[in-house]
């Protein structure tokens, strides 16, 4: 969650300690908060937003309609302050900027509409030439650097995942294979239990791997979104040198990239390792479990690397295909914006719109400070 959250521009995580009313004292509650907070920080969450509350008290307050301040109401206030008010502020800023742009555009349009017909026609031809040139520039523009940056970031994350798998498989061994689960009284029972626990260990590793690949995909989707927004913003700036009132919608929606991983498995055959277990004493007291751990983890890392390689190739193919579609979509958006400017310019030849535009221009100026 920490790694996925880092991909977003804003912190999206809230952590809740419920049933705070069950704490016997403020000291106990503080101790729990500190423990949870420290664990979150240790697991990669910088300055986590942590709240303690009682959902029971919150529900009772809402049923009774007392509007008393509770730990639950405090959390609600904080939540809405962070989300709703923040969104409102972003909306106000966006609307204000667009309004200023529209006023400048209206002012330029009014000036054009009041010029002589001959000058208008000359400017019209110049504008059409500019539009034709800019359309060609869009067609020849390259999205390659954005694709390259994201794929490079993906390779770095995959490399990090390969390194982590060794530690993860090592840690999972102790959870899956230990004296509390290998308890059989006969060799057959011991082998059956060991085989089952090796499969359990393998399953834990596969689950972790698929979760990590899924989290990596989400991070890549956000990286794509960021690169796409930067690319189209840069292209808009270039186009505005010739078309100063050009507006391009920079809101980018990235669809989830679904790559099938159900068929990816660490091909560890449990029966190949049963010879490490002859008796419980030999296994636990004479160190055979350590030998098994060394061999099994080493094999697991190799098999996990194979899974990672196969799955990352699927992701690479999916990313490259999606980037091509994304590039086509963004270029089409730029070209639509250019054509919109041409249509807007040609609409200015209709003199019946002049009075209405002047009135609208004066009215909107009231809202810009």
Short mmCIF file of C-alpha atoms in Angstrom, two decimals:
data_model
loop_
_atom_site.label_atom_id
_atom_site.label_comp_id
_atom_site.label_asym_id
_atom_site.label_seq_id
_atom_site.Cartn_x
_atom_site.Cartn_y
_atom_site.Cartn_z
CA UNK A 1 0.00 0.00 0.00
CA UNK A 2 2.87 2.36 0.79
CA UNK A 3 4.41 1.89 -2.64
CA UNK A 4 1.09 2.32 -4.43
CA UNK A 5 0.28 5.42 -2.39
CA UNK A 6 3.61 6.99 -3.37
CA UNK A 7 2.49 6.89 -7.00
CA UNK A 8 -0.32 9.36 -6.38
CA UNK A 9 0.16 13.11 -6.16
CA UNK A 10 -1.79 13.23 -2.90
CA UNK A 11 -1.97 10.92 0.10
CA UNK A 12 -5.01 8.67 -0.27
CA UNK A 13 -4.65 6.56 2.89
CA UNK A 14 -6.42 6.85 6.25
CA UNK A 15 -5.63 4.45 9.07
CA UNK A 16 -8.21 3.76 11.77
CA UNK A 17 -7.88 2.23 15.23
CA UNK A 18 -11.45 1.26 16.07
CA UNK A 19 -12.98 0.41 19.46
CA UNK A 20 -10.95 3.13 21.16
CA UNK A 21 -13.60 3.21 23.90
CA UNK A 22 -12.33 -0.18 25.12
CA UNK A 23 -8.99 1.29 26.20
CA UNK A 24 -8.72 1.19 29.98
CA UNK A 25 -6.86 4.52 30.10
CA UNK A 26 -5.43 7.32 28.01
CA UNK A 27 -2.04 5.77 28.56
CA UNK A 28 -3.12 2.46 27.07
CA UNK A 29 -4.71 4.22 24.10
CA UNK A 30 -1.57 6.27 23.55
CA UNK A 31 0.53 3.11 23.69
CA UNK A 32 -1.60 1.42 21.01
CA UNK A 33 -1.47 4.52 18.81
CA UNK A 34 2.29 4.73 19.10
CA UNK A 35 2.71 1.04 18.31
CA UNK A 36 0.50 1.24 15.20
CA UNK A 37 2.09 4.50 14.05
CA UNK A 38 5.61 3.12 14.45
CA UNK A 39 4.70 -0.03 12.52
CA UNK A 40 3.21 2.01 9.68
CA UNK A 41 6.35 4.13 9.45
CA UNK A 42 8.52 1.02 9.56
CA UNK A 43 6.55 -0.40 6.64
CA UNK A 44 7.09 2.60 4.39
CA UNK A 45 4.28 5.03 5.29
CA UNK A 46 5.71 8.48 5.91
CA UNK A 47 3.64 10.52 8.39
CA UNK A 48 0.57 8.25 8.18
CA UNK A 49 -2.81 9.79 8.96
CA UNK A 50 -3.85 7.75 11.99
CA UNK A 51 -7.14 8.19 13.85
CA UNK A 52 -8.55 6.41 16.88
CA UNK A 53 -12.31 6.25 17.20
CA UNK A 54 -15.29 4.29 18.41
CA UNK A 55 -17.72 3.34 15.66
CA UNK A 56 -20.12 2.22 18.40
CA UNK A 57 -20.19 5.72 19.92
CA UNK A 58 -20.44 7.27 16.47
CA UNK A 59 -23.45 5.13 15.55
CA UNK A 60 -25.17 5.87 18.87
CA UNK A 61 -24.64 9.60 18.41
CA UNK A 62 -26.12 9.52 14.91
CA UNK A 63 -29.14 7.49 16.05
CA UNK A 64 -29.83 9.89 18.91
CA UNK A 65 -29.06 12.98 16.84
CA UNK A 66 -27.21 14.64 19.73
CA UNK A 67 -24.44 16.12 17.54
CA UNK A 68 -21.97 15.71 20.39
CA UNK A 69 -18.30 15.79 19.50
CA UNK A 70 -16.97 12.25 19.51
CA UNK A 71 -13.81 10.63 18.25
CA UNK A 72 -15.85 9.50 15.25
CA UNK A 73 -17.11 13.02 14.46
CA UNK A 74 -13.55 14.34 14.78
CA UNK A 75 -12.44 11.82 12.17
CA UNK A 76 -15.33 12.78 9.89
CA UNK A 77 -14.41 16.46 10.10
CA UNK A 78 -10.78 15.71 9.30
CA UNK A 79 -11.77 13.46 6.41
CA UNK A 80 -14.03 16.05 4.80
CA UNK A 81 -11.51 18.84 5.38
CA UNK A 82 -8.82 16.84 3.61
CA UNK A 83 -10.97 15.64 0.73
CA UNK A 84 -14.02 17.79 0.03
CA UNK A 85 -12.49 21.18 0.87
CA UNK A 86 -9.32 20.31 -1.00
CA UNK A 87 -11.34 19.37 -4.08
CA UNK A 88 -13.31 22.60 -3.82
CA UNK A 89 -10.11 24.63 -3.71
CA UNK A 90 -8.76 22.82 -6.75
CA UNK A 91 -12.03 23.52 -8.58
CA UNK A 92 -11.95 27.23 -7.72
CA UNK A 93 -8.38 27.54 -8.97
CA UNK A 94 -9.19 25.70 -12.19
CA UNK A 95 -12.32 27.78 -12.86
CA UNK A 96 -10.50 31.06 -12.18
CA UNK A 97 -7.67 30.21 -14.56
CA UNK A 98 -10.06 29.13 -17.31
CA UNK A 99 -12.14 32.27 -16.81
CA UNK A 100 -9.09 34.51 -17.27
CA UNK A 101 -8.18 32.59 -20.40
CA UNK A 102 -11.72 32.98 -21.76
CA UNK A 103 -11.76 36.73 -21.07
CA UNK A 104 -8.50 37.23 -22.95
CA UNK A 105 -9.85 35.13 -25.80
CA UNK A 106 -13.09 37.15 -25.89
CA UNK A 107 -11.14 40.42 -25.92
CA UNK A 108 -9.01 39.23 -28.85
CA UNK A 109 -12.12 38.04 -30.68
CA UNK A 110 -13.89 41.39 -30.27
CA UNK A 111 -10.86 43.24 -31.61
CA UNK A 112 -10.78 40.98 -34.67
CA UNK A 113 -14.51 41.38 -35.36
CA UNK A 114 -14.13 45.16 -35.47
CA UNK A 115 -11.39 45.11 -38.12
CA UNK A 116 -11.79 45.73 -41.86
CA UNK A 117 -12.97 42.84 -44.05
CA UNK A 118 -9.75 42.76 -46.09
CA UNK A 119 -7.61 42.45 -42.96
CA UNK A 120 -9.91 39.73 -41.63
CA UNK A 121 -9.51 37.71 -44.82
CA UNK A 122 -5.74 38.06 -44.72
CA UNK A 123 -5.64 36.92 -41.11
CA UNK A 124 -8.00 34.05 -41.95
CA UNK A 125 -5.62 32.71 -44.59
CA UNK A 126 -2.65 33.12 -42.27
CA UNK A 127 -4.56 31.28 -39.56
CA UNK A 128 -5.39 28.38 -41.90
CA UNK A 129 -1.72 28.10 -42.84
CA UNK A 130 -0.75 28.03 -39.18
CA UNK A 131 -3.33 25.33 -38.47
CA UNK A 132 -2.06 23.15 -41.33
CA UNK A 133 1.53 23.49 -40.08
CA UNK A 134 0.61 22.69 -36.48
CA UNK A 135 -1.38 19.61 -37.53
CA UNK A 136 1.73 18.27 -39.27
CA UNK A 137 3.81 18.99 -36.15
CA UNK A 138 1.41 16.95 -34.05
CA UNK A 139 1.61 14.03 -36.47
CA UNK A 140 5.41 14.08 -36.36
CA UNK A 141 5.73 14.56 -32.59
CA UNK A 142 7.17 11.64 -30.64
CA UNK A 143 5.86 9.97 -27.52
CA UNK A 144 8.90 7.70 -27.34
CA UNK A 145 10.60 9.37 -24.37
CA UNK A 146 7.50 8.90 -22.21
CA UNK A 147 7.34 5.22 -23.12
CA UNK A 148 11.06 4.82 -22.46
CA UNK A 149 10.87 6.50 -19.05
CA UNK A 150 8.00 4.32 -17.83
CA UNK A 151 9.58 1.08 -19.08
CA UNK A 152 12.85 2.05 -17.40
CA UNK A 153 11.04 2.66 -14.12
CA UNK A 154 9.30 -0.70 -14.55
CA UNK A 155 12.64 -2.45 -15.00
CA UNK A 156 13.94 -0.88 -11.79
CA UNK A 157 10.90 -2.05 -9.84
CA UNK A 158 11.24 -5.56 -11.24
CA UNK A 159 14.91 -5.64 -10.26
CA UNK A 160 13.96 -4.60 -6.75
CA UNK A 161 11.29 -7.31 -6.64
CA UNK A 162 13.82 -9.99 -7.64
CA UNK A 163 16.03 -8.96 -4.73
CA UNK A 164 13.13 -8.94 -2.28
CA UNK A 165 11.97 -12.44 -3.18
CA UNK A 166 15.06 -13.96 -1.56
CA UNK A 167 14.27 -12.30 1.77
CA UNK A 168 10.55 -13.01 1.54
CA UNK A 169 10.98 -16.71 0.79
CA UNK A 170 13.50 -16.95 3.58
CA UNK A 171 11.05 -15.35 6.04
CA UNK A 172 8.12 -17.49 4.91
CA UNK A 173 10.10 -20.69 5.50
CA UNK A 174 10.00 -20.26 9.26
CA UNK A 175 6.25 -19.57 9.20
CA UNK A 176 5.42 -22.58 7.08
CA UNK A 177 7.92 -25.21 8.23
CA UNK A 178 8.56 -25.49 11.95
CA UNK A 179 8.32 -27.85 14.91
CA UNK A 180 4.67 -27.01 15.58
CA UNK A 181 3.46 -28.38 12.22
CA UNK A 182 5.89 -31.27 11.61
CA UNK A 183 4.52 -33.53 14.37
CA UNK A 184 3.93 -36.95 12.78
CA UNK A 185 4.78 -40.13 14.63
CA UNK A 186 5.78 -42.08 11.51
CA UNK A 187 7.98 -41.30 8.54
CA UNK A 188 4.98 -41.37 6.21
CA UNK A 189 3.14 -38.84 8.36
CA UNK A 190 6.23 -36.65 8.61
CA UNK A 191 6.72 -36.68 4.84
CA UNK A 192 3.05 -35.89 4.21
CA UNK A 193 3.22 -32.96 6.62
CA UNK A 194 6.47 -31.65 5.15
CA UNK A 195 5.12 -31.89 1.60
CA UNK A 196 1.99 -30.00 2.65
CA UNK A 197 4.03 -27.27 4.34
CA UNK A 198 6.35 -26.88 1.35
CA UNK A 199 3.24 -26.31 -0.76
CA UNK A 200 2.05 -23.82 1.84
CA UNK A 201 5.41 -22.03 1.64
CA UNK A 202 5.26 -22.05 -2.15
CA UNK A 203 1.72 -20.66 -2.06
CA UNK A 204 2.74 -17.82 0.24
CA UNK A 205 5.55 -16.93 -2.14
CA UNK A 206 3.28 -17.02 -5.19
CA UNK A 207 0.65 -14.89 -3.47
CA UNK A 208 3.25 -12.32 -2.44
CA UNK A 209 4.67 -12.25 -5.95
CA UNK A 210 1.30 -11.72 -7.61
CA UNK A 211 0.38 -9.02 -5.11
CA UNK A 212 3.65 -7.23 -5.79
CA UNK A 213 3.19 -7.47 -9.55
CA UNK A 214 -0.32 -6.07 -9.18
CA UNK A 215 0.96 -3.19 -7.06
CA UNK A 216 3.71 -2.55 -9.60
CA UNK A 217 1.11 -2.41 -12.39
CA UNK A 218 -0.84 0.24 -10.47
CA UNK A 219 2.33 2.27 -10.02
CA UNK A 220 3.01 1.99 -13.73
CA UNK A 221 -0.51 3.15 -14.57
CA UNK A 222 0.08 6.26 -12.45
CA UNK A 223 3.48 6.73 -14.07
CA UNK A 224 1.85 6.53 -17.50
CA UNK A 225 -0.72 9.07 -16.42
CA UNK A 226 1.98 11.43 -15.18
CA UNK A 227 4.09 11.10 -18.35
CA UNK A 228 1.02 11.52 -20.57
CA UNK A 229 -0.05 14.69 -18.74
CA UNK A 230 3.44 16.12 -18.99
CA UNK A 231 3.71 15.26 -22.66
CA UNK A 232 0.39 16.84 -23.63
CA UNK A 233 1.13 19.89 -21.44
CA UNK A 234 4.49 20.33 -23.19
CA UNK A 235 2.87 19.94 -26.59
CA UNK A 236 0.19 22.47 -25.68
CA UNK A 237 2.87 25.04 -24.75
CA UNK A 238 4.59 24.52 -28.11
CA UNK A 239 1.32 24.91 -30.02
CA UNK A 240 0.32 28.01 -28.06
CA UNK A 241 3.31 29.86 -29.51
CA UNK A 242 1.33 30.01 -32.76
CA UNK A 243 -2.17 29.47 -31.35
CA UNK A 244 -2.13 31.42 -28.06
CA UNK A 245 -5.74 30.65 -27.17
CA UNK A 246 -5.52 26.94 -27.81
CA UNK A 247 -6.94 24.87 -24.97
CA UNK A 248 -6.25 21.16 -24.54
CA UNK A 249 -7.96 19.06 -21.90
CA UNK A 250 -5.13 17.58 -19.83
CA UNK A 251 -7.30 15.27 -17.74
CA UNK A 252 -5.93 11.79 -18.44
CA UNK A 253 -7.78 8.63 -17.50
CA UNK A 254 -5.72 5.46 -17.56
CA UNK A 255 -7.61 2.20 -17.81
CA UNK A 256 -6.47 -0.68 -15.63
CA UNK A 257 -3.98 -2.85 -17.44
CA UNK A 258 -5.04 -6.40 -16.76
CA UNK A 259 -2.37 -9.00 -17.37
CA UNK A 260 -3.36 -12.62 -16.57
CA UNK A 261 -1.16 -14.09 -13.85
CA UNK A 262 -3.28 -17.08 -12.76
CA UNK A 263 -1.13 -19.52 -14.72
CA UNK A 264 2.16 -18.32 -13.25
CA UNK A 265 3.45 -20.71 -10.62
CA UNK A 266 6.74 -21.46 -8.90
CA UNK A 267 7.34 -25.01 -10.11
CA UNK A 268 8.59 -26.39 -6.81
CA UNK A 269 7.84 -30.10 -6.48
CA UNK A 270 7.46 -30.81 -2.75
CA UNK A 271 8.32 -34.52 -3.00
CA UNK A 272 11.83 -33.69 -4.22
CA UNK A 273 12.77 -32.44 -0.76
CA UNK A 274 11.43 -35.21 1.47
CA UNK A 275 14.85 -36.85 1.80
CA UNK A 276 15.88 -34.02 4.12
CA UNK A 277 13.47 -35.43 6.72
CA UNK A 278 14.34 -38.84 8.13
CA UNK A 279 13.38 -38.35 11.76
CA UNK A 280 12.16 -35.36 13.76
CA UNK A 281 15.34 -35.37 15.85
CA UNK A 282 17.59 -35.44 12.83
CA UNK A 283 15.51 -32.74 11.15
CA UNK A 284 15.24 -30.25 14.01
CA UNK A 285 18.14 -31.02 16.33
CA UNK A 286 20.83 -32.10 13.89
CA UNK A 287 20.27 -29.16 11.53
CA UNK A 288 18.71 -30.82 8.50
CA UNK A 289 15.98 -28.18 8.52
CA UNK A 290 18.68 -25.55 7.92
CA UNK A 291 20.00 -27.53 4.96
CA UNK A 292 16.48 -27.83 3.58
CA UNK A 293 15.92 -24.10 4.03
CA UNK A 294 19.09 -23.23 2.16
CA UNK A 295 18.28 -25.49 -0.80
CA UNK A 296 14.58 -24.71 -0.92
CA UNK A 297 15.01 -20.94 -0.77
CA UNK A 298 17.71 -21.08 -3.44
CA UNK A 299 15.43 -23.12 -5.73
CA UNK A 300 12.50 -20.86 -4.89
CA UNK A 301 14.42 -17.74 -5.86
CA UNK A 302 15.34 -19.33 -9.20
CA UNK A 303 11.73 -20.36 -9.89
CA UNK A 304 10.44 -16.97 -8.77
CA UNK A 305 12.89 -15.28 -11.16
CA UNK A 306 11.44 -17.37 -14.00
CA UNK A 307 7.93 -16.31 -13.02
CA UNK A 308 9.01 -12.67 -12.80
CA UNK A 309 10.67 -12.80 -16.21
CA UNK A 310 7.64 -14.34 -17.88
CA UNK A 311 5.16 -11.99 -16.20
CA UNK A 312 7.24 -8.87 -16.81
CA UNK A 313 7.42 -9.69 -20.51
CA UNK A 314 3.62 -9.82 -20.53
CA UNK A 315 3.53 -6.45 -18.80
CA UNK A 316 6.07 -4.96 -21.21
CA UNK A 317 3.96 -6.05 -24.17
CA UNK A 318 0.82 -4.67 -22.55
CA UNK A 319 2.51 -1.36 -21.68
CA UNK A 320 3.89 -0.87 -25.18
CA UNK A 321 0.53 -1.63 -26.78
CA UNK A 322 -1.28 0.68 -24.40
CA UNK A 323 1.28 3.45 -24.95
CA UNK A 324 0.66 3.27 -28.69
CA UNK A 325 -3.07 3.62 -28.12
CA UNK A 326 -2.44 6.43 -25.63
CA UNK A 327 -0.21 8.29 -28.09
CA UNK A 328 -2.88 8.07 -30.79
CA UNK A 329 -5.53 9.32 -28.39
CA UNK A 330 -3.43 12.26 -27.19
CA UNK A 331 -2.49 13.31 -30.71
CA UNK A 332 -6.15 13.17 -31.72
CA UNK A 333 -6.97 15.37 -28.74
CA UNK A 334 -4.37 17.93 -29.82
CA UNK A 335 -5.64 17.95 -33.40
CA UNK A 336 -9.22 18.35 -32.22
CA UNK A 337 -8.12 21.35 -30.14
CA UNK A 338 -6.41 22.88 -33.19
CA UNK A 339 -9.52 22.39 -35.34
CA UNK A 340 -11.63 23.87 -32.57
CA UNK A 341 -9.48 27.01 -32.73
CA UNK A 342 -10.02 27.21 -36.50
CA UNK A 343 -13.77 26.83 -36.09
CA UNK A 344 -13.76 29.48 -33.38
CA UNK A 345 -11.81 31.85 -35.60
CA UNK A 346 -14.14 31.35 -38.57
CA UNK A 347 -17.19 31.90 -36.35
CA UNK A 348 -15.92 35.44 -35.70
CA UNK A 349 -16.98 36.47 -39.21
CA UNK A 350 -20.58 36.43 -37.98
CA UNK A 351 -21.11 40.06 -36.92
CA UNK A 352 -24.41 39.27 -35.24
CA UNK A 353 -22.42 37.72 -32.39
CA UNK A 354 -20.42 40.88 -31.65
CA UNK A 355 -22.92 42.56 -29.31
CA UNK A 356 -23.56 39.36 -27.40
CA UNK A 357 -19.83 38.70 -27.04
CA UNK A 358 -19.20 42.23 -25.76
CA UNK A 359 -21.91 41.88 -23.13
CA UNK A 360 -20.57 38.50 -22.04
CA UNK A 361 -17.05 39.90 -21.87
CA UNK A 362 -18.09 42.76 -19.59
CA UNK A 363 -20.12 40.46 -17.35
CA UNK A 364 -17.32 37.94 -16.85
CA UNK A 365 -14.77 40.58 -15.97
CA UNK A 366 -16.67 41.15 -12.72
CA UNK A 367 -15.52 37.75 -11.45
CA UNK A 368 -11.80 38.17 -12.04
CA UNK A 369 -9.74 39.97 -9.45
#
